[in-house]
Amino acid sequence: LIEVVRAGSPADRGGLREGDIVEEFGDKLLTDFKSLQDAVADTMPGERVRLLVNRDGRTRVVVVEIGRAGNP
């Protein structure tokens, strides 16, 4: 569950919204927050990744460019 999306962050630029539930990261099915953290950590900054998200009960595809840790 995405709780906070900072303005100008890669999540914001990619179209993620607060309340989105990320179900897939690239080709990886996510089962919990740790699996999302691990997937992001295994991805190089600047790489674009397709996310499957549930927003208000509807499935959406969002493409996010991975940023560097600590950078919006």
PDB file of C-alpha atoms in Angstrom:
ATOM      1  CA  LEU A   1       0.000   0.000   0.000  1.00  0.00           C
ATOM      2  CA  ILE A   2       1.426   3.366  -1.015  1.00  0.00           C
ATOM      3  CA  GLU A   3       0.933   5.682   1.957  1.00  0.00           C
ATOM      4  CA  VAL A   4       2.831   8.792   0.810  1.00  0.00           C
ATOM      5  CA  VAL A   5       3.853  10.063  -2.632  1.00  0.00           C
ATOM      6  CA  ARG A   6       6.188  13.058  -2.475  1.00  0.00           C
ATOM      7  CA  ALA A   7       5.645  15.719  -5.129  1.00  0.00           C
ATOM      8  CA  GLY A   8       8.292  15.441  -7.845  1.00  0.00           C
ATOM      9  CA  SER A   9       9.442  11.970  -6.730  1.00  0.00           C
ATOM     10  CA  PRO A  10       9.861   9.098  -9.228  1.00  0.00           C
ATOM     11  CA  ALA A  11       6.606   7.637  -7.851  1.00  0.00           C
ATOM     12  CA  ASP A  12       4.801  10.935  -8.499  1.00  0.00           C
ATOM     13  CA  ARG A  13       6.270  11.312 -11.986  1.00  0.00           C
ATOM     14  CA  GLY A  14       5.327   7.708 -12.764  1.00  0.00           C
ATOM     15  CA  GLY A  15       1.719   8.237 -11.752  1.00  0.00           C
ATOM     16  CA  LEU A  16       1.557   6.383  -8.437  1.00  0.00           C
ATOM     17  CA  ARG A  17      -0.988   7.745  -5.980  1.00  0.00           C
ATOM     18  CA  GLU A  18      -1.519   7.421  -2.247  1.00  0.00           C
ATOM     19  CA  GLY A  19      -3.719   4.406  -1.602  1.00  0.00           C
ATOM     20  CA  ASP A  20      -2.401   2.421  -4.600  1.00  0.00           C
ATOM     21  CA  ILE A  21      -1.621  -1.214  -3.854  1.00  0.00           C
ATOM     22  CA  VAL A  22       1.400  -2.442  -5.824  1.00  0.00           C
ATOM     23  CA  GLU A  23       0.778  -6.043  -6.884  1.00  0.00           C
ATOM     24  CA  GLU A  24       3.603  -6.611  -9.386  1.00  0.00           C
ATOM     25  CA  PHE A  25       7.031  -5.048  -9.900  1.00  0.00           C
ATOM     26  CA  GLY A  26       8.288  -5.864 -13.390  1.00  0.00           C
ATOM     27  CA  ASP A  27       7.728  -9.605 -13.622  1.00  0.00           C
ATOM     28  CA  LYS A  28       7.756 -10.160  -9.846  1.00  0.00           C
ATOM     29  CA  LEU A  29       4.524 -10.860  -7.972  1.00  0.00           C
ATOM     30  CA  LEU A  30       4.632  -8.988  -4.659  1.00  0.00           C
ATOM     31  CA  THR A  31       3.372 -10.615  -1.494  1.00  0.00           C
ATOM     32  CA  ASP A  32       4.247  -7.964   1.099  1.00  0.00           C
ATOM     33  CA  PHE A  33       6.089  -4.678   1.611  1.00  0.00           C
ATOM     34  CA  LYS A  34       9.443  -6.454   2.055  1.00  0.00           C
ATOM     35  CA  SER A  35       9.154  -8.034  -1.402  1.00  0.00           C
ATOM     36  CA  LEU A  36       8.621  -4.542  -2.874  1.00  0.00           C
ATOM     37  CA  GLN A  37      11.633  -3.182  -0.962  1.00  0.00           C
ATOM     38  CA  ASP A  38      13.779  -6.078  -2.199  1.00  0.00           C
ATOM     39  CA  ALA A  39      12.652  -5.601  -5.809  1.00  0.00           C
ATOM     40  CA  VAL A  40      13.460  -1.880  -5.717  1.00  0.00           C
ATOM     41  CA  ALA A  41      16.855  -2.555  -4.098  1.00  0.00           C
ATOM     42  CA  ASP A  42      17.689  -5.038  -6.884  1.00  0.00           C
ATOM     43  CA  THR A  43      16.947  -2.445  -9.600  1.00  0.00           C
ATOM     44  CA  MET A  44      19.491   0.042 -10.937  1.00  0.00           C
ATOM     45  CA  PRO A  45      18.724   3.779 -10.622  1.00  0.00           C
ATOM     46  CA  GLY A  46      17.431   5.105 -13.923  1.00  0.00           C
ATOM     47  CA  GLU A  47      15.828   1.803 -14.923  1.00  0.00           C
ATOM     48  CA  ARG A  48      12.163   1.999 -15.907  1.00  0.00           C
ATOM     49  CA  VAL A  49       9.913  -0.637 -14.345  1.00  0.00           C
ATOM     50  CA  ARG A  50       6.313  -1.607 -15.051  1.00  0.00           C
ATOM     51  CA  LEU A  51       4.161  -1.808 -11.940  1.00  0.00           C
ATOM     52  CA  LEU A  52       0.751  -3.406 -11.734  1.00  0.00           C
ATOM     53  CA  VAL A  53      -1.282  -1.495  -9.162  1.00  0.00           C
ATOM     54  CA  ASN A  54      -4.751  -1.771  -7.732  1.00  0.00           C
ATOM     55  CA  ARG A  55      -6.373   1.649  -7.405  1.00  0.00           C
ATOM     56  CA  ASP A  56      -9.916   1.856  -6.105  1.00  0.00           C
ATOM     57  CA  GLY A  57     -10.553  -1.770  -7.060  1.00  0.00           C
ATOM     58  CA  ARG A  58      -9.301  -1.362 -10.636  1.00  0.00           C
ATOM     59  CA  THR A  59      -6.037  -2.695 -12.036  1.00  0.00           C
ATOM     60  CA  ARG A  60      -3.710  -0.160 -13.668  1.00  0.00           C
ATOM     61  CA  VAL A  61      -0.268  -0.301 -15.217  1.00  0.00           C
ATOM     62  CA  VAL A  62       2.187   2.391 -14.119  1.00  0.00           C
ATOM     63  CA  VAL A  63       5.763   2.819 -15.379  1.00  0.00           C
ATOM     64  CA  VAL A  64       8.206   4.287 -12.865  1.00  0.00           C
ATOM     65  CA  GLU A  65      11.840   5.276 -13.320  1.00  0.00           C
ATOM     66  CA  ILE A  66      13.810   4.117 -10.283  1.00  0.00           C
ATOM     67  CA  GLY A  67      15.564   6.985  -8.509  1.00  0.00           C
ATOM     68  CA  ARG A  68      18.603   7.061  -6.279  1.00  0.00           C
ATOM     69  CA  ALA A  69      18.084   6.527  -2.546  1.00  0.00           C
ATOM     70  CA  GLY A  70      17.354   9.820  -0.823  1.00  0.00           C
ATOM     71  CA  ASN A  71      16.636  11.699  -4.060  1.00  0.00           C
ATOM     72  CA  PRO A  72      13.100  12.776  -4.951  1.00  0.00           C
TER      73      PRO A  72
END
